[in-house]
mmCIF file of C-alpha atoms in Angstrom:
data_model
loop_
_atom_site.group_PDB
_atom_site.id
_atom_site.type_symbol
_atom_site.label_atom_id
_atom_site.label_comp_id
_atom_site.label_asym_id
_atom_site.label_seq_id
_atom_site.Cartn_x
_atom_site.Cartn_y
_atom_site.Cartn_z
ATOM 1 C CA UNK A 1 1.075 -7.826 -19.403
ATOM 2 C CA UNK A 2 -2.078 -8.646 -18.531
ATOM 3 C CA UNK A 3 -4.963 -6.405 -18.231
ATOM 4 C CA UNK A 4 -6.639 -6.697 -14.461
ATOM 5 C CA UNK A 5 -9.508 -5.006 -12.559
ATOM 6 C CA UNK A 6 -8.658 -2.572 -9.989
ATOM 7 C CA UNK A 7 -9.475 -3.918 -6.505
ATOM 8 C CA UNK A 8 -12.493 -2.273 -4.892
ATOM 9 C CA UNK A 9 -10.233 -3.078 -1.581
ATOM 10 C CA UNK A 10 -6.747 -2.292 -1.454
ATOM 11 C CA UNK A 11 -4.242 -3.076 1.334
ATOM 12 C CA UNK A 12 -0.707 -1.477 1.440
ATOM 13 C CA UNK A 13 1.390 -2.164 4.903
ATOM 14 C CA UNK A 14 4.898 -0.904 6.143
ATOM 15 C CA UNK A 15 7.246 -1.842 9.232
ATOM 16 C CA UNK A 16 8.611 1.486 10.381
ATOM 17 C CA UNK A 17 11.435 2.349 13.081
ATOM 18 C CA UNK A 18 9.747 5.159 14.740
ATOM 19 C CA UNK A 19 6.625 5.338 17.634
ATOM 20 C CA UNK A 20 3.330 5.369 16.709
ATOM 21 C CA UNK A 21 3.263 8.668 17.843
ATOM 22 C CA UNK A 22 5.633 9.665 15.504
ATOM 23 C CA UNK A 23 3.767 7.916 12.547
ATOM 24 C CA UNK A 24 0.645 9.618 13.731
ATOM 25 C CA UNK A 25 2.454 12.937 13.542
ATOM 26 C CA UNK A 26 4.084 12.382 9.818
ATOM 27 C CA UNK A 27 0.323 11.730 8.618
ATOM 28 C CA UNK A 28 -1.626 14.339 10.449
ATOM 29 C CA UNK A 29 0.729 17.505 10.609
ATOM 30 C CA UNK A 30 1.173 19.398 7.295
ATOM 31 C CA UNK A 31 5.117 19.940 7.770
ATOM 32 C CA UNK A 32 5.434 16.044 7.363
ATOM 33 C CA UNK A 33 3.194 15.026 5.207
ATOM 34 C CA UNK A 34 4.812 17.799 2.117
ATOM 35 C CA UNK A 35 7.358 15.844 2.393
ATOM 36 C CA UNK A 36 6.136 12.821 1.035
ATOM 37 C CA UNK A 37 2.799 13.124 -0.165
ATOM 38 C CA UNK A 38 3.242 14.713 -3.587
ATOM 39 C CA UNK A 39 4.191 18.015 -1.771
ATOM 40 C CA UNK A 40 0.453 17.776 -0.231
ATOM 41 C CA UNK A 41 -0.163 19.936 2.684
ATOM 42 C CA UNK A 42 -2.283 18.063 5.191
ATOM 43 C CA UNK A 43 -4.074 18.794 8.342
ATOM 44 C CA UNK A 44 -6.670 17.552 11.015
ATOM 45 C CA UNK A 45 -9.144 20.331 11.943
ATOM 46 C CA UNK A 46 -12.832 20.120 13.168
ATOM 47 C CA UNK A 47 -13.529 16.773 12.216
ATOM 48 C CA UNK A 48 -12.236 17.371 8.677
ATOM 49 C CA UNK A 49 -8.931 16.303 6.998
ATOM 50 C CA UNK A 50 -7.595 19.556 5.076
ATOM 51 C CA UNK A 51 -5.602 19.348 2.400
ATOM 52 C CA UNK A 52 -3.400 21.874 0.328
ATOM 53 C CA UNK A 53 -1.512 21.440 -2.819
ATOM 54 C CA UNK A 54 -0.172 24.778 -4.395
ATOM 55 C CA UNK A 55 -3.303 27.191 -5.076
ATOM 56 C CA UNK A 56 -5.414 24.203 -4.510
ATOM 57 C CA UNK A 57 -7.429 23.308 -1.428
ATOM 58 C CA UNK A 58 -9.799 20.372 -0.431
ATOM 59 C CA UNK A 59 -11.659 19.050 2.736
ATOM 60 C CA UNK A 60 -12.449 15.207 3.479
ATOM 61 C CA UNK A 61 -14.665 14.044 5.907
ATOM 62 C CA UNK A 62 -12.953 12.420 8.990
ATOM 63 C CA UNK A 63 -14.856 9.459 10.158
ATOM 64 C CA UNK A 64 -12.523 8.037 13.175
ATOM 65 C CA UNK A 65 -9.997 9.345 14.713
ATOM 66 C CA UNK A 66 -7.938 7.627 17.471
ATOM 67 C CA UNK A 67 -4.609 9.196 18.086
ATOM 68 C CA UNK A 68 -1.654 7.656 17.758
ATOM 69 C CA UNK A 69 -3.578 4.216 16.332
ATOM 70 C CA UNK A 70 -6.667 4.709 14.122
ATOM 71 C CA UNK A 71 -7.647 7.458 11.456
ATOM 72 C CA UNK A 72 -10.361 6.748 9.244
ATOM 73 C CA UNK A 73 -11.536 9.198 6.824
ATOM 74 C CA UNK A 74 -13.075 9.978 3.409
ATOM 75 C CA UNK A 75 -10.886 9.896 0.068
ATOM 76 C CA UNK A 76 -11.491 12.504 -2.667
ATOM 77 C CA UNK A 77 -8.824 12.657 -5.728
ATOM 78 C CA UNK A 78 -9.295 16.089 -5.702
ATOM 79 C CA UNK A 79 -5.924 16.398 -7.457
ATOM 80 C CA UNK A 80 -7.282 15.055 -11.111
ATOM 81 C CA UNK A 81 -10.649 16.459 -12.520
ATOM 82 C CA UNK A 82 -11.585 13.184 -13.909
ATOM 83 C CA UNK A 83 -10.731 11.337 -11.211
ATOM 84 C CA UNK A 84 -12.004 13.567 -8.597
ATOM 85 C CA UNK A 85 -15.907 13.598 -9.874
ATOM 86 C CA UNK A 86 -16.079 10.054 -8.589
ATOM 87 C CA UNK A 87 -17.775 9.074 -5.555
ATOM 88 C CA UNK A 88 -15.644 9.479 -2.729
ATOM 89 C CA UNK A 89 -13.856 6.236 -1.267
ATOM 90 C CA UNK A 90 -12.226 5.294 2.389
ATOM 91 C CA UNK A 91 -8.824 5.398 3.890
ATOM 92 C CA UNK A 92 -8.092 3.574 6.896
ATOM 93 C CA UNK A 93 -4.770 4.248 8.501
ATOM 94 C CA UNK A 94 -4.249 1.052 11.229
ATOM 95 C CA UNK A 95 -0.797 1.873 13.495
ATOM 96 C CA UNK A 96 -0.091 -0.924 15.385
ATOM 97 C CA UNK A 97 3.266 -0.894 17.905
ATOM 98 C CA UNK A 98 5.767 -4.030 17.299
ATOM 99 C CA UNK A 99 8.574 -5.740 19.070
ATOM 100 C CA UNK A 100 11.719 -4.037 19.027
ATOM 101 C CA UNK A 101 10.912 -0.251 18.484
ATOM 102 C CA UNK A 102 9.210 -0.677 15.056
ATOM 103 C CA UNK A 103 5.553 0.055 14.170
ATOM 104 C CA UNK A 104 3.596 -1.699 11.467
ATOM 105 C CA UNK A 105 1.380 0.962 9.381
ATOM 106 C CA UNK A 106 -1.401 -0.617 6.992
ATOM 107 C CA UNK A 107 -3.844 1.993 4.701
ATOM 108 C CA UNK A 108 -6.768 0.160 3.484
ATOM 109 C CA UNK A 109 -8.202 2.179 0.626
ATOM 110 C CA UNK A 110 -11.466 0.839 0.307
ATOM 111 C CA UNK A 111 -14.964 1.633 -0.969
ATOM 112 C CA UNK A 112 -14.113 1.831 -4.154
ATOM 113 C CA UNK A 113 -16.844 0.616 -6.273
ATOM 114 C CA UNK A 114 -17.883 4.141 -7.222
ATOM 115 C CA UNK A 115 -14.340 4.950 -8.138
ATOM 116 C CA UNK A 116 -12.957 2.559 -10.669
ATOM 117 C CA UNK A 117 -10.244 5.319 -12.295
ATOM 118 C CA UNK A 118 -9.615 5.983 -8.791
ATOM 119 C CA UNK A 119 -9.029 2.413 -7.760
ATOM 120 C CA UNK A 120 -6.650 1.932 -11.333
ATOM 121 C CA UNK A 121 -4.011 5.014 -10.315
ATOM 122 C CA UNK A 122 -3.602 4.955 -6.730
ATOM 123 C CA UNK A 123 -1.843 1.769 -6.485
ATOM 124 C CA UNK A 124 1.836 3.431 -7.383
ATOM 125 C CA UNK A 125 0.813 6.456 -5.689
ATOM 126 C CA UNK A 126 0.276 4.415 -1.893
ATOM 127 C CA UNK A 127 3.298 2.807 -2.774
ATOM 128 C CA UNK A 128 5.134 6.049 -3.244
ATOM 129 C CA UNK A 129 4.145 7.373 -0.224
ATOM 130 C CA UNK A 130 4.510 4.879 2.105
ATOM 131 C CA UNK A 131 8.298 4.525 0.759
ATOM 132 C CA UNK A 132 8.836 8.316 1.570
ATOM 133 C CA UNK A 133 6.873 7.778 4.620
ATOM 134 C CA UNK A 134 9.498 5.232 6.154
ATOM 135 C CA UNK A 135 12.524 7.025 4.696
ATOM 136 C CA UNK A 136 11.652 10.409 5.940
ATOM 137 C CA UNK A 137 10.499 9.028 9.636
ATOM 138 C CA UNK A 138 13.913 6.754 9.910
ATOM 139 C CA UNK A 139 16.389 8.560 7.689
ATOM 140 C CA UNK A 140 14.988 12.946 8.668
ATOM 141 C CA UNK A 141 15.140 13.244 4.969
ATOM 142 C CA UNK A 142 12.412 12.849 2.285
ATOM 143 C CA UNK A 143 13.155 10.448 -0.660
ATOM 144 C CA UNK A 144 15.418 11.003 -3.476
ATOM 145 C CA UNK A 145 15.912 14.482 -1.758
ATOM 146 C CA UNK B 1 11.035 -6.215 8.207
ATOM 147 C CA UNK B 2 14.281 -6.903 5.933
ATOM 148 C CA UNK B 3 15.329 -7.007 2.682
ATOM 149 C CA UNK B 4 16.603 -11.143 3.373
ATOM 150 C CA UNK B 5 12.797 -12.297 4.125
ATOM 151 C CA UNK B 6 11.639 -10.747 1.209
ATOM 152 C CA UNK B 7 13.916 -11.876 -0.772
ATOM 153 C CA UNK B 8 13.726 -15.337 0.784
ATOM 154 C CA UNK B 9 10.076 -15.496 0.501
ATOM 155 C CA UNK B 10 10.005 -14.717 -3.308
ATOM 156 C CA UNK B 11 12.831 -17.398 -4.385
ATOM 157 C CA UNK B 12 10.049 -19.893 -3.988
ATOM 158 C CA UNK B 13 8.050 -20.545 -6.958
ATOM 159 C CA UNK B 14 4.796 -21.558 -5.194
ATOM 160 C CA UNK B 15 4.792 -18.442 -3.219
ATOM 161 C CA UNK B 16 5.591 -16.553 -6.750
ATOM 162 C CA UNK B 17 2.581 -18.729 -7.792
ATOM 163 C CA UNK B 18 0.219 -17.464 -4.566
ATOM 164 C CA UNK B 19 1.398 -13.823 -4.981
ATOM 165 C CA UNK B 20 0.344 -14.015 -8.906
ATOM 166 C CA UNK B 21 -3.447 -15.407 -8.134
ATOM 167 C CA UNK B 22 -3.285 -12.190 -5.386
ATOM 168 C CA UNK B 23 -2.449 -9.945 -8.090
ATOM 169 C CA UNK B 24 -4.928 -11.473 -10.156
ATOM 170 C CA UNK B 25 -7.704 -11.061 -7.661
ATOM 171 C CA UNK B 26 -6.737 -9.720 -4.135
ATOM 172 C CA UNK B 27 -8.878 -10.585 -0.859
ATOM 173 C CA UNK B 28 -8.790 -14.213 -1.216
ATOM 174 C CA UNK B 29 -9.231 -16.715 1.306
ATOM 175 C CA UNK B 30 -6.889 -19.565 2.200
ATOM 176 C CA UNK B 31 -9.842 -22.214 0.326
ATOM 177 C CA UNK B 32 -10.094 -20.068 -2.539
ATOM 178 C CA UNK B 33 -6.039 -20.372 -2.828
ATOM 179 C CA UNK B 34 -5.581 -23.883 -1.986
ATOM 180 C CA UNK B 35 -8.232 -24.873 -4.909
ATOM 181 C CA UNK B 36 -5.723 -23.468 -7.307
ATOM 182 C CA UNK B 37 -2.727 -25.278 -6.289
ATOM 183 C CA UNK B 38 -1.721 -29.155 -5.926
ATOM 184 C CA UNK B 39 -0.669 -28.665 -2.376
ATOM 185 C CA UNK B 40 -2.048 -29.479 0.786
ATOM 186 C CA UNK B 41 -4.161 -27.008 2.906
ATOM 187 C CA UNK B 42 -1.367 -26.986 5.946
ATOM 188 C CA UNK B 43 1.277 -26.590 2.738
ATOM 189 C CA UNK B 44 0.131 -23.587 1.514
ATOM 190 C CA UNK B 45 -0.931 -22.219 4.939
ATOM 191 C CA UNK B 46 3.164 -22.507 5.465
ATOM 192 C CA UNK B 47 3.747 -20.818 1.988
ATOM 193 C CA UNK B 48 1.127 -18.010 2.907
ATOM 194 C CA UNK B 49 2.956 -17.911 6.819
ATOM 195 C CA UNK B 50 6.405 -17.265 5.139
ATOM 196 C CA UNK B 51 5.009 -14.439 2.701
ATOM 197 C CA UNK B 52 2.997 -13.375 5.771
ATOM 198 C CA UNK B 53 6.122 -12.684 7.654
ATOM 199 C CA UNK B 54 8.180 -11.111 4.660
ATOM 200 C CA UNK B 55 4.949 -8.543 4.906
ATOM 201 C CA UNK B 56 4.198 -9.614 1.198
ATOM 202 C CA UNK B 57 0.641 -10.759 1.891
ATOM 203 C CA UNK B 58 -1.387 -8.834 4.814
ATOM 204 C CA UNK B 59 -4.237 -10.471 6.151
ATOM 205 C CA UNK B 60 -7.731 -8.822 7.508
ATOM 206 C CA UNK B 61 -11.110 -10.482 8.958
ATOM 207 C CA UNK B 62 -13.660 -9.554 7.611
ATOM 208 C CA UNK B 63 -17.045 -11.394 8.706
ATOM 209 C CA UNK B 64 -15.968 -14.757 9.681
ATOM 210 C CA UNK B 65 -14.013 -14.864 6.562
ATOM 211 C CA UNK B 66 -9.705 -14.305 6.622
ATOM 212 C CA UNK B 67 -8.714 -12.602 3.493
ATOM 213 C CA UNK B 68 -5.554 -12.216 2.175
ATOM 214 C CA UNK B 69 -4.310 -9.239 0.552
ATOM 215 C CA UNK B 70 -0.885 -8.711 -1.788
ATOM 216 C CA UNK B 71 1.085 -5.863 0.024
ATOM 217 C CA UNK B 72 3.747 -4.454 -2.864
ATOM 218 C CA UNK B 73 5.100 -2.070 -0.508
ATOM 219 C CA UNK B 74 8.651 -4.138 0.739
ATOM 220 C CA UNK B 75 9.261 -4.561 -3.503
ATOM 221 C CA UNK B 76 8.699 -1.096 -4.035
ATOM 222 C CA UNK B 77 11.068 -0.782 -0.711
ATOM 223 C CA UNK B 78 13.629 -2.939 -2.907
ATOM 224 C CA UNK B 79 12.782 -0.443 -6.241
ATOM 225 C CA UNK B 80 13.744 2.975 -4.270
ATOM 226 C CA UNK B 81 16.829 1.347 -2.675
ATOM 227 C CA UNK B 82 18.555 0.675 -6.307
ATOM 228 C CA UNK B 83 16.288 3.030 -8.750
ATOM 229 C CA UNK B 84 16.106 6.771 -7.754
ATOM 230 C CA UNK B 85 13.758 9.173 -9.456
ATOM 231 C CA UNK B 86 16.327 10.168 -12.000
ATOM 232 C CA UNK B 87 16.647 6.213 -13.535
ATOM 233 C CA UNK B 88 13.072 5.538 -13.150
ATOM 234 C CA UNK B 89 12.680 6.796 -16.592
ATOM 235 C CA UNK B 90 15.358 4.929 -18.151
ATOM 236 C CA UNK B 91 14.689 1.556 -16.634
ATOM 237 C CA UNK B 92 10.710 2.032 -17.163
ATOM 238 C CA UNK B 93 10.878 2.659 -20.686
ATOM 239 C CA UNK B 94 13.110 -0.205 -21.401
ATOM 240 C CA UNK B 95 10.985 -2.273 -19.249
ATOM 241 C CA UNK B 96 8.116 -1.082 -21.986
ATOM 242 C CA UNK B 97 10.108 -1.818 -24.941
ATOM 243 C CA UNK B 98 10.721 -5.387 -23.551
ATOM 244 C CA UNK B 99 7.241 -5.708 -23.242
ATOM 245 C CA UNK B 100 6.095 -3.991 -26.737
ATOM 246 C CA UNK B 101 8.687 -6.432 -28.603
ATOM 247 C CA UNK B 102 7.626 -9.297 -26.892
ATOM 248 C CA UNK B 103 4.125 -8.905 -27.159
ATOM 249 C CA UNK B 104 4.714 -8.249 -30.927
ATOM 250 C CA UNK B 105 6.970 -10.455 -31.869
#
């Protein structure tokens, strides 16, 4: 194996068989997104993305938001100490409508010069989600569940 | 997008090849590719067009540049269809030893 340097731009994309409202929904309403995101409770209020993980709680600044096609917003990794005192980063959630009752979703994680740990563990972790994403919005169920 | 295209798109060793140099170093453009590779500009245009479309390689302007970006979401697709969370940890740690004795040896 060799040993690379994280991308300071990441690009993760997924063909789903739902509406883009629906995808907007699974990322925006807290009932969805514990499903798949680690268990992470997450919510759009007052121009902040809240998030909520057992006793612990974090806010991210929401930069864009465009319902059902375009949310843009700050990235904390509030979940790991070490990892969360770097600068913040970028998530850009693109959902575009396809042929055939599918929607493509892309999440560009980017800005993350100030975030190199960052940048190193949440490769796997977009991955992860985006699997559970597709499963729970086509299948009803969560992954693995 | 199914399983067939990716599959498909990864039993060529040139796109193998294009999706390594990604890995290596992600946000490329089609120049910075093609200087790597004995092939023609329209030849690996083709090569990135059938990755493309298997939605291993995702492509974004930025500027007046067109970068190109490895997407390992459809192999992780491929992972959770055969490997639940339950043999992860059996087929990850002998994916590590493989890798330990190897590099060793």
């Amino acid at each position: 194996m060799t040993t690379l340097t994280a991308q300071t731009t990441q690009v993760y994309s997924v063909f789903i068989r739902a509406t883009p409202e629906q995808v907007w929904e699974a990322i925006t309403k807290p009932e969805f997104t514990q499903q798949y995101f680690y268990g992470v409770r997450i919510e759009l209020r007052g121009g902040r993305r809240l998030s909520a993980m057992g006793d612990a709680e974090w806010d991210e600044e929401v930069f864009e938001a465009e319902p059902p096609r375009r949310l843009v917003h700050q990235w904390i990794s509030a979940y790991d100490p070490e990892l969360a005192a770097e600068e913040p980063s970028r998530i850009t959630w693109e959902i575009e409508p396809q042929d055939g009752g599918v929607t493509k979703l892309t999440v560009v994680h980017d800005r993350l010069e100030g975030a190199p740990k960052t940048a190193e563990q949440v490769a796997g972790g977009w991955m992860y989600v985006l699997s559970g994403l597709k499963t729970l919005l086509e299948t009803g169920r969560p992954l693995g569940g | 997008m199914g399983d067939d295209q990716v599959f498909k798109a990864l039993a060529d060793p040139t796109r193998r090849h294009l999706l390594d140099r990604l890995f290596e170093r992600d946000g490329r453009t089609l120049t910075e590719l093609e200087s790597e590779l004995e092939m023609t500009r329209f030849g690996v245009m083709k090569h990135l067009r059938a990755l493309e479309d298997a939605g291993l390689v995702v492509t974004r302007r930025e500027g007046r540049e067109k970068l190109h970006f490895l997407n390992p979401v459809p192999i992780r697709l491929i992972h959770d269809r055969w490997i639940d969370k339950y043999t992860e940890h059996r087929v990850a740690a002998l994916a590590d030893l493989k890798h330990e004795l190897e590099e060793t040896a």
